[in-house]
Every structure is written in C-alpha cells, then in structure tokens.
PDB file of C-alpha atoms in Angstrom:
ATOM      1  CA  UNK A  14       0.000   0.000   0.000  1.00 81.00           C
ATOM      2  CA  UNK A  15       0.947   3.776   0.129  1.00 86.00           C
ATOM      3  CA  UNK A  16       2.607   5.141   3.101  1.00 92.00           C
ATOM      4  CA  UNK A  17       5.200   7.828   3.829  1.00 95.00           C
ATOM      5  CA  UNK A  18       8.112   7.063   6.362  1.00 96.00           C
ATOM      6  CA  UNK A  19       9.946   9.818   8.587  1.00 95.00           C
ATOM      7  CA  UNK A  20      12.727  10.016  10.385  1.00 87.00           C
ATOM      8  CA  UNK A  21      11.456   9.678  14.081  1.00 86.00           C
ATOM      9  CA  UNK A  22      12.177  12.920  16.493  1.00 85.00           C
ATOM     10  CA  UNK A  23      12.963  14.712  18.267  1.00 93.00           C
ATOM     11  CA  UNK A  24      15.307  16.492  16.845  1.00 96.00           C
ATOM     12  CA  UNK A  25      16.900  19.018  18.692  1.00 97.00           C
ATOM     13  CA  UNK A  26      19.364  21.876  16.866  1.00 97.00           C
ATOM     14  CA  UNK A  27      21.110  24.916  18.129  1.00 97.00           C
ATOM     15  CA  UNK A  28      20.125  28.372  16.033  1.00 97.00           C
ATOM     16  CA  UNK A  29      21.727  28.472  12.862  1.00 96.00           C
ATOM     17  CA  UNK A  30      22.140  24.815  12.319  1.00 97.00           C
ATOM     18  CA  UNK A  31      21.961  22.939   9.040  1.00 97.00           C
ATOM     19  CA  UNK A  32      18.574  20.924   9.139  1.00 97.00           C
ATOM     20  CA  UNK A  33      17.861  17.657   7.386  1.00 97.00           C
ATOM     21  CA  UNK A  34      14.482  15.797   7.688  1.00 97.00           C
ATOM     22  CA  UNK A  35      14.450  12.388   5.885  1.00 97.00           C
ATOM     23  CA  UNK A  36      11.040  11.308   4.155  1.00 97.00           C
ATOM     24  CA  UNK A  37      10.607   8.364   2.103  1.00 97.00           C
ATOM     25  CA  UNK A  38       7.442   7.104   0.359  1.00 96.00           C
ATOM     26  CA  UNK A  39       6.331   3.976  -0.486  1.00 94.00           C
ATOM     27  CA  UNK A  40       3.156   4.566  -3.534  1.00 89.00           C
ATOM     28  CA  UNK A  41       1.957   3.303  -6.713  1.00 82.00           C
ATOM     29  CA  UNK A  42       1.742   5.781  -9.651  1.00 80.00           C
ATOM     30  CA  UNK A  43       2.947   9.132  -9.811  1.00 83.00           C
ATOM     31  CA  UNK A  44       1.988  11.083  -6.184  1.00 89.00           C
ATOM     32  CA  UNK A  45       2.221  14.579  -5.398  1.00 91.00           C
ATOM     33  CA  UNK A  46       4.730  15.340  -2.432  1.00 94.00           C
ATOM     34  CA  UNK A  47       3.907  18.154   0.756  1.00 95.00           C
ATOM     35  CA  UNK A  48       5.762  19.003   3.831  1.00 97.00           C
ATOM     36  CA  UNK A  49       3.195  20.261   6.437  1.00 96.00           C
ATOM     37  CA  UNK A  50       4.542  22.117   9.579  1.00 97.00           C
ATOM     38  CA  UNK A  51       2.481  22.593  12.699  1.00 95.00           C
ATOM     39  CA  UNK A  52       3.294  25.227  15.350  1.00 93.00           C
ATOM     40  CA  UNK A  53       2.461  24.268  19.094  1.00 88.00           C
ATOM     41  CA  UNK A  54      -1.774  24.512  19.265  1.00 85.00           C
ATOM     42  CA  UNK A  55      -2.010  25.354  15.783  1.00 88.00           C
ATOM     43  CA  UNK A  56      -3.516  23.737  12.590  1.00 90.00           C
ATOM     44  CA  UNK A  57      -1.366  22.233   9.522  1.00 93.00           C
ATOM     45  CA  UNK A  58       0.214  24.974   6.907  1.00 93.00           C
ATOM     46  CA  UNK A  59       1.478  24.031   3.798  1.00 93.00           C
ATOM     47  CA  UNK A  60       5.129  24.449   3.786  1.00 96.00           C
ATOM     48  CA  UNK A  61       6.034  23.307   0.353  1.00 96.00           C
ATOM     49  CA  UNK A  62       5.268  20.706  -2.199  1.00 94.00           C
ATOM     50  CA  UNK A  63       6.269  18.918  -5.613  1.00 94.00           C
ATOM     51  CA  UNK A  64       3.981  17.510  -7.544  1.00 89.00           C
ATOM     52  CA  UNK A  65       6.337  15.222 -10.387  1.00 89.00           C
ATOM     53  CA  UNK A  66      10.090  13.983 -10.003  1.00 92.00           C
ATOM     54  CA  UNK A  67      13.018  16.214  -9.880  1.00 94.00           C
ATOM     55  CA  UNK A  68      10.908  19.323  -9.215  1.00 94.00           C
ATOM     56  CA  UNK A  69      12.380  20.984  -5.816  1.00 97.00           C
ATOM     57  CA  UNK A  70       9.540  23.035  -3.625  1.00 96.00           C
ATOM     58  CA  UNK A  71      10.786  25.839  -1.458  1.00 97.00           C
ATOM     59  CA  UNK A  72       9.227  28.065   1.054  1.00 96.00           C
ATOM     60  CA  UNK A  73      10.423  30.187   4.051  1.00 95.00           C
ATOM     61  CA  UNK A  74      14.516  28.689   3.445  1.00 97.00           C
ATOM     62  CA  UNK A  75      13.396  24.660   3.409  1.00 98.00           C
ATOM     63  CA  UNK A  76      13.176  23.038   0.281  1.00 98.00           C
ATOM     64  CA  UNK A  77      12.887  19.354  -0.580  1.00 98.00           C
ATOM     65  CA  UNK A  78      13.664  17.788  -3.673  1.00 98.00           C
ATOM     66  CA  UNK A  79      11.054  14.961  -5.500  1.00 96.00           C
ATOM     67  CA  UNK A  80      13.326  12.254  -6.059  1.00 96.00           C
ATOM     68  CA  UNK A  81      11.963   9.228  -7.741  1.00 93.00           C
ATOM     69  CA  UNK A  82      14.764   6.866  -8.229  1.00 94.00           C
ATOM     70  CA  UNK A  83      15.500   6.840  -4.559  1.00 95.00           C
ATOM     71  CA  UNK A  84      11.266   7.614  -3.374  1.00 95.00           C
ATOM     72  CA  UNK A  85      12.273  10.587  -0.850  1.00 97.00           C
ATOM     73  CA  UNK A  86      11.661  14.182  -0.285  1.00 98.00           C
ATOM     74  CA  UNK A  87      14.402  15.261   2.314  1.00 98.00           C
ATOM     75  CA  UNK A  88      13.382  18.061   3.696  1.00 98.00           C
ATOM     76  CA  UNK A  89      16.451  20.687   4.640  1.00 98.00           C
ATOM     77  CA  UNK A  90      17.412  24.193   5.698  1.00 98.00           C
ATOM     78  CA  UNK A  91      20.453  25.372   5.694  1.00 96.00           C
ATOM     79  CA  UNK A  92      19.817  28.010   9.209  1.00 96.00           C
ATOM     80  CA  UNK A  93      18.055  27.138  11.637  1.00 97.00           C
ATOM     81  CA  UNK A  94      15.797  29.617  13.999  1.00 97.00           C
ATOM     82  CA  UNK A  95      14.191  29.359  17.478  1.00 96.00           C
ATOM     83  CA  UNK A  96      10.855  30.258  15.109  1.00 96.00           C
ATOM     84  CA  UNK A  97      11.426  26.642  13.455  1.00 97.00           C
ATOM     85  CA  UNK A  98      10.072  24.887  16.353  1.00 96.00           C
ATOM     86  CA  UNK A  99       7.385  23.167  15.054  1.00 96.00           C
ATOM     87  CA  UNK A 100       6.101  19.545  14.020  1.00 96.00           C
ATOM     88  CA  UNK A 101       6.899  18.589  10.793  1.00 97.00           C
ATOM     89  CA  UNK A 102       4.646  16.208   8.142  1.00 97.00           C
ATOM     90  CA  UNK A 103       5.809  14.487   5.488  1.00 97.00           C
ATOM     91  CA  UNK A 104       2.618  13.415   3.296  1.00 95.00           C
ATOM     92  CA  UNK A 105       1.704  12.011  -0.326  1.00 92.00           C
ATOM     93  CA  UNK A 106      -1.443  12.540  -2.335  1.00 88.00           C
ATOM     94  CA  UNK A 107      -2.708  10.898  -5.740  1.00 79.00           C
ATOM     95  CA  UNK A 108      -5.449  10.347  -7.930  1.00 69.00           C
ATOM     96  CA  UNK A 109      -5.707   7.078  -7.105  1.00 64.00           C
ATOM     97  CA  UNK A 110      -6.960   7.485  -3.972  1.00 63.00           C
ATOM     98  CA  UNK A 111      -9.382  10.425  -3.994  1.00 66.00           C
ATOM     99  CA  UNK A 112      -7.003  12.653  -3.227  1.00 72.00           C
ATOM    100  CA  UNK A 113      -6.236  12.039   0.157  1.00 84.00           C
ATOM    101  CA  UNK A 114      -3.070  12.750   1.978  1.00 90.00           C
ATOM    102  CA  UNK A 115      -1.111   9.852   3.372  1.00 91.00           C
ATOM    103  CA  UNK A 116       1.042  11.563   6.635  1.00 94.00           C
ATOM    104  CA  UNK A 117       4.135  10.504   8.092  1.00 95.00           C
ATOM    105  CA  UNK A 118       4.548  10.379  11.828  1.00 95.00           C
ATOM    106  CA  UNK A 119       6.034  13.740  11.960  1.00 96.00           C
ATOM    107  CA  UNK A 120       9.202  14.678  13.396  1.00 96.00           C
ATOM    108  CA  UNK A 121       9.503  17.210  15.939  1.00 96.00           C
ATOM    109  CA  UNK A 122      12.102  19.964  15.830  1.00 96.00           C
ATOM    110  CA  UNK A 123      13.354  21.753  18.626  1.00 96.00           C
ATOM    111  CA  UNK A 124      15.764  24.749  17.596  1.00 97.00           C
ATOM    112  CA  UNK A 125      17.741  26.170  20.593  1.00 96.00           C
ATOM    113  CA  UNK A 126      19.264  29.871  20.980  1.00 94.00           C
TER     114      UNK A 126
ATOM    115  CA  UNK B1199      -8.023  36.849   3.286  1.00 68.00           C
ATOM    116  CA  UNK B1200      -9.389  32.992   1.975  1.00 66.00           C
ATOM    117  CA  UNK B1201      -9.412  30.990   4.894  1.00 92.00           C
ATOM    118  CA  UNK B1202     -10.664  28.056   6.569  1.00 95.00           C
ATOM    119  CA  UNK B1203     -12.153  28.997  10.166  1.00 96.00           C
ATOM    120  CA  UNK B1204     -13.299  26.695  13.124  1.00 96.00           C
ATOM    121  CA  UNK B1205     -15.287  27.654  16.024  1.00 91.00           C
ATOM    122  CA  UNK B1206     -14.880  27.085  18.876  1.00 92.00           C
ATOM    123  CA  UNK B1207     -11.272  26.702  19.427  1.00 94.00           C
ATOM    124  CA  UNK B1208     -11.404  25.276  22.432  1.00 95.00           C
ATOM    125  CA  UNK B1209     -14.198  22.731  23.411  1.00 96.00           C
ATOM    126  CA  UNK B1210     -15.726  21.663  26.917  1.00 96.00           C
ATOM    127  CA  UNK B1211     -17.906  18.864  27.212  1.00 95.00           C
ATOM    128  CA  UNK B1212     -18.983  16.188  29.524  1.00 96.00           C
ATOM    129  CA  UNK B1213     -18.711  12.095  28.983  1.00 96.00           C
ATOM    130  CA  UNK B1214     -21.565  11.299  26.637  1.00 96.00           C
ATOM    131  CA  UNK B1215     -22.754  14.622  26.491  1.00 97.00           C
ATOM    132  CA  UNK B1216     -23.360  15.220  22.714  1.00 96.00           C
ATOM    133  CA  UNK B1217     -21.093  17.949  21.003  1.00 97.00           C
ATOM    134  CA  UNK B1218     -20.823  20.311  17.596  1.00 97.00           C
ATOM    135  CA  UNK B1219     -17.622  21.356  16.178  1.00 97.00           C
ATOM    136  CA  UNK B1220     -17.730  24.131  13.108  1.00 97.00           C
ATOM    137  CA  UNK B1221     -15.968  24.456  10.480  1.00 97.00           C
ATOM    138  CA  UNK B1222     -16.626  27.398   7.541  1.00 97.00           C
ATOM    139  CA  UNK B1223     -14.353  28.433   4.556  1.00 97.00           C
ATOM    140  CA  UNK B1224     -14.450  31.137   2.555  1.00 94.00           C
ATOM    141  CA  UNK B1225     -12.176  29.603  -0.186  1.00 91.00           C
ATOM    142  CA  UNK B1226     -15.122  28.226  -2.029  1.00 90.00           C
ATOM    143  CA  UNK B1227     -13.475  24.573  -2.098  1.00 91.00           C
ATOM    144  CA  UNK B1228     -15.802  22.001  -2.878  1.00 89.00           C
ATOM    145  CA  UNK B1229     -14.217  19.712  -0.832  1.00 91.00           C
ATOM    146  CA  UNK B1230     -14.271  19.547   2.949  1.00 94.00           C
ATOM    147  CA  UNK B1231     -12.257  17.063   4.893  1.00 95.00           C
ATOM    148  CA  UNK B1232     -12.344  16.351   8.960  1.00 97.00           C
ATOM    149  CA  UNK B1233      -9.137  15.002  10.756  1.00 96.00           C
ATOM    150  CA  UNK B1234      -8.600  13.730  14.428  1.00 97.00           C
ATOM    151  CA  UNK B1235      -5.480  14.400  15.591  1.00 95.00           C
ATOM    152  CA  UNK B1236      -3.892  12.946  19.123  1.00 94.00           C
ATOM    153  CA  UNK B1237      -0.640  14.117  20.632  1.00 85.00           C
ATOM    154  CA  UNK B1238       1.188  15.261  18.177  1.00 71.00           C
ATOM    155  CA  UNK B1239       0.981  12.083  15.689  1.00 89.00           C
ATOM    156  CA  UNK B1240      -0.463  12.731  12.215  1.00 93.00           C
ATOM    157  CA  UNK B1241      -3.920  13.884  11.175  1.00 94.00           C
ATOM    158  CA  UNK B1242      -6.258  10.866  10.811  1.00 94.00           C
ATOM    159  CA  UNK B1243      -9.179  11.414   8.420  1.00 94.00           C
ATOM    160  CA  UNK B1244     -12.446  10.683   9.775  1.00 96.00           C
ATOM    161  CA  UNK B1245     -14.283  11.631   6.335  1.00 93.00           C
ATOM    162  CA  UNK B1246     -14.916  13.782   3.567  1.00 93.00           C
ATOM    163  CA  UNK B1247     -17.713  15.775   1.712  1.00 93.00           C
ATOM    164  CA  UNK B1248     -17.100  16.038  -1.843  1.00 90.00           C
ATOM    165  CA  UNK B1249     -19.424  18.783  -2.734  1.00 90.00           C
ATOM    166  CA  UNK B1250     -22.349  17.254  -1.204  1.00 92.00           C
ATOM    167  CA  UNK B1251     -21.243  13.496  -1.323  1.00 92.00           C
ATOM    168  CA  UNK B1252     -20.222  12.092   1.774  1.00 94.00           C
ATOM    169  CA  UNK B1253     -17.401   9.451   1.745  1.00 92.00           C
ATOM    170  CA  UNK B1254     -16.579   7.850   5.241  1.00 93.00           C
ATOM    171  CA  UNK B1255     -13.589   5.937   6.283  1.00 93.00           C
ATOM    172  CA  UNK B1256     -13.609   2.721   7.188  1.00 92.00           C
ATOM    173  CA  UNK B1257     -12.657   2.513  10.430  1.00 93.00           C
ATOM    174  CA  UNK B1258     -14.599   6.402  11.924  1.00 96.00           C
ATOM    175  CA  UNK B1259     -16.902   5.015  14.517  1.00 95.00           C
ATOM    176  CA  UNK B1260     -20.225   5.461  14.466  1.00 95.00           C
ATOM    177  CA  UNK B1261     -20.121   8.114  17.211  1.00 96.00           C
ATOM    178  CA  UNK B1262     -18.827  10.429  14.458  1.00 97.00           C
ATOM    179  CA  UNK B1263     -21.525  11.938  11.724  1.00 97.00           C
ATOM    180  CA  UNK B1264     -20.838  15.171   9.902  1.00 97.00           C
ATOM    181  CA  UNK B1265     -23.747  17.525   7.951  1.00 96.00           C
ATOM    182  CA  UNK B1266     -22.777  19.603   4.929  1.00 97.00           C
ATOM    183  CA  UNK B1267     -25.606  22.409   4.777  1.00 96.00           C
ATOM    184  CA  UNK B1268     -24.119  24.407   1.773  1.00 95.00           C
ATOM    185  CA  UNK B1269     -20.729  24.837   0.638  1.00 93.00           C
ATOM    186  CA  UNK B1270     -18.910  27.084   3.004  1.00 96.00           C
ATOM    187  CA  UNK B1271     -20.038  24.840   6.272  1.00 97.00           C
ATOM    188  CA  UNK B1272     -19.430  21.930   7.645  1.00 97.00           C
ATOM    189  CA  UNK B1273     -20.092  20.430  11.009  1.00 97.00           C
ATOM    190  CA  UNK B1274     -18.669  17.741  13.359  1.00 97.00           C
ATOM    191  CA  UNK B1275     -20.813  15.734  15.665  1.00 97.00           C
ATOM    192  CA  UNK B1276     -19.716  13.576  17.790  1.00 97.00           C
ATOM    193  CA  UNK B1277     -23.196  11.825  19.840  1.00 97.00           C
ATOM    194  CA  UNK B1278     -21.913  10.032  23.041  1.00 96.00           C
ATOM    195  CA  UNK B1279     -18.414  11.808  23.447  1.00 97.00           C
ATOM    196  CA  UNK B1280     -16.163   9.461  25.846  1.00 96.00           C
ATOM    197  CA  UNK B1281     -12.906  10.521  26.855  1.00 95.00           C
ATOM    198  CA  UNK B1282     -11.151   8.759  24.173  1.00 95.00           C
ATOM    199  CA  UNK B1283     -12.710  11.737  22.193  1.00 97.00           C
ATOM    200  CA  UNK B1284     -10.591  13.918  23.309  1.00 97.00           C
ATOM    201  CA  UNK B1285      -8.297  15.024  20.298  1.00 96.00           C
ATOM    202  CA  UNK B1286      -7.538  18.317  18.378  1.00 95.00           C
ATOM    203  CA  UNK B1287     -10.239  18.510  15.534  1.00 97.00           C
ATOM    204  CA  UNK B1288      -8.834  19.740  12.564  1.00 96.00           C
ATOM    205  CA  UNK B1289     -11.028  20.818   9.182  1.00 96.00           C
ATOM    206  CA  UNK B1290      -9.461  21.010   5.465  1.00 95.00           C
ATOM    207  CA  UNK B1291     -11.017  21.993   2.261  1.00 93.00           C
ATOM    208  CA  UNK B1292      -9.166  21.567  -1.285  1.00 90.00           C
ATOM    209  CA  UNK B1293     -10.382  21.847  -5.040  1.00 84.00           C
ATOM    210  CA  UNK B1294      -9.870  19.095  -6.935  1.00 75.00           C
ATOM    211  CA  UNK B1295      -8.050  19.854 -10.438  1.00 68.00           C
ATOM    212  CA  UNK B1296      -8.355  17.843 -13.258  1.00 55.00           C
ATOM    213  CA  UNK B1297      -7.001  14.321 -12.141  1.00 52.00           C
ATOM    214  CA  UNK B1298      -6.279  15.066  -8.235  1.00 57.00           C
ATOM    215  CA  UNK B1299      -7.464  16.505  -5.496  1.00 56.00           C
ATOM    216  CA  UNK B1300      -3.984  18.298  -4.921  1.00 72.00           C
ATOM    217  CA  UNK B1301      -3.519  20.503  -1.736  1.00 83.00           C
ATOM    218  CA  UNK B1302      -5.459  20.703   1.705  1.00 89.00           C
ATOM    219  CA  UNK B1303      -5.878  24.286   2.923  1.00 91.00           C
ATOM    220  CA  UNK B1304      -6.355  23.611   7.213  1.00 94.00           C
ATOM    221  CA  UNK B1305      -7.894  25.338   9.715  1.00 95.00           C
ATOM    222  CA  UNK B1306      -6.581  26.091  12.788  1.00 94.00           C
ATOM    223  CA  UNK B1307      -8.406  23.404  14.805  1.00 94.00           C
ATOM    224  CA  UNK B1308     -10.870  22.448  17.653  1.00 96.00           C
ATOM    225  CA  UNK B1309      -9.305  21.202  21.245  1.00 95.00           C
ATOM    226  CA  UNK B1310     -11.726  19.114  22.625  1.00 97.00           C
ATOM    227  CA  UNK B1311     -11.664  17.759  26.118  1.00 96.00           C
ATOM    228  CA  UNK B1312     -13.804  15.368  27.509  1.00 96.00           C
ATOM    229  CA  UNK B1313     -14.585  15.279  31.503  1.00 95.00           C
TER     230      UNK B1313
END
C-alpha cells in the first residue's frame, strides 16, 4: 500500500544549524509530495510541495527535492531559527486514492538559541 | 483573506454529552475534509464531503456523523463523546483539479476535552 516514512524525532538543533528531515514514500503511480509544519496549538500549513520527479519546492529557506529513483523528499534548511520549532509532516497525495493525503509520523524539531 | 475557520477553538464537554464542532471556509473549495489528531501524531481522516457526497472511512466510529448544509459549512458531531474523544479537531477543504485533489488548505483546529 501507500505510506510515507519519517525520520522519528525529536530532533533538537542549536540556532543556525543545518537541518535535514528524511522522508521516504512507499506509492503506486505518480503522487504529489507536501511538507506540512504545525506550530504548538495550531492547525497544519502548507510548507512546500512537488507535484512530479526532480521538481524541488521551497518556502520560508526549506526546500525538498522529488526524487523518484530513490522515493524521498528530504526536507532541509540550511539556518536554523528558534521560530522553526514546530512539528513537521511528510505526506503524499494521488489520484488514485481520492485525493487524500497519506502523513508521516512527523518529526519534531526543537531549535535552541 | 481565503481561509478556513473553526469555532470554537477550544471545546468543553462532559462524557456522553453530545457535542458540535464548526468548520466554515471562505475559499469556495468544494471539498471539505475532517481530521482527528492525538498528541502530536499525524492527522487521521475521519471523512470527507465532496461537494455534497459524503465518503466515510472505514474505520470512523459510528459516534462520528458530519452535515454539509451548503458549501462554506461543515459540522462535526460527535453523539456520546467518551474521553477517548478527546483530540484536536482539525477541518481542510481543497479543489480538486483535473485528475487530483492536490492541496489541503487547514484550519486552525478544535481542542476538545472530555470530563
């Protein structure tokens, strides 16, 4: 079946660090790719997405690259802030299934000063 | 600005006392999705309206039921509430393009505690 795989948290960085978030997917077909982020008592925003193989999304400094031949979307910034703190989704979406999003766990991130 | 909006966002009830959460968009999606969503782990859909078709998952207990008056609203009810219940309630909406149903706008979600 379809499912999306994240590395588990948390993950804890000091301000200005070099983030990496590893997603991989398992799907049939051609999905579209999101990262979601979630601030403490807040809903899901969009963060970025890619919706066919080698296209990169980017938003805010994080961008994540669709990468078919090895089924992940990494998700990476290269600075860190204390505003980062958030939970972070990993999700897939097709056709094939109406549409609806597959999530990861989620991976926390905790960015010290 | 577009947006999806729930009300309240923070909800009181008692065990089996029956409850309504709200959700309203002004994105004019056609598609409205609700999500339960315990500590942290990831959303779980408990069903969807497309326009006024409702598609349930599998495995949403009966306790859950959802109306769909006209396109902009679209309720949560949850009958006997136990404390199990208690969750953040999160609403979506997306438009479907041609093949997919692409990208979930969210709102910014119900707390809901049980006593």
């Amino acid at each position: 079946g379809n499912s999306v795989t994240q590395m588990e948290g948390p993950v804890t960085l000091s301000e200005e660090a070099f983030l990496t978030i590893n997603c991989t997917y398992t799907a049939t077909g051609y999905p579209s790719l999101f990262w979601y982020v979630q601030y403490p008592g807040e809903g899901l925003q969009l963060l970025l997405k890619a919706t066919k193989a080698d296209d990169k999304g980017s938003n805010k400094g994080f961008e994540a690259t669709y990468r078919k031949e090895t089924t992940s979307f990494h998700l990476e910034k290269g600075s860190v802030q204390v505003s980062d703190s958030a939970v972070y989704f990993c999700a897939l979406s097709g056709s094939w299934q109406g549409g609806k999003l597959i999530f990861g766990q989620g991976t926390e991130l905790s960015v010290k000063p | 600005d577009a947006m999806v909006i729930q009300n309240p966002r923070y909800q009181v009830t008692q065990f089996g006392k029956p409850v309504t959460l709200s959700c309203s968009q002004t994105l004019n999606h056609n598609v409205m999705y609700w999500y339960q969503q315990k500590s942290s782990q990831a959303p779980k859909l408990l069903f969807h309206y497309y326009d006024k078709d409702f598609n349930n998952e599998a495995d949403t207990p009966d306790n859950f039921q959802s109306r769909r008056p006209n396109t902009s609203f679209c309720f949560l009810d949850i009958r006997s509430p136990g404390l199990g219940d208690a969750a953040m309630y999160l609403c979506a909406t997306s438009r479907p393009l041609v093949k997919s149903y692409n990208e979930q706008f969210f709102g910014p979600g119900t707390r809901l505690t049980v006593l």
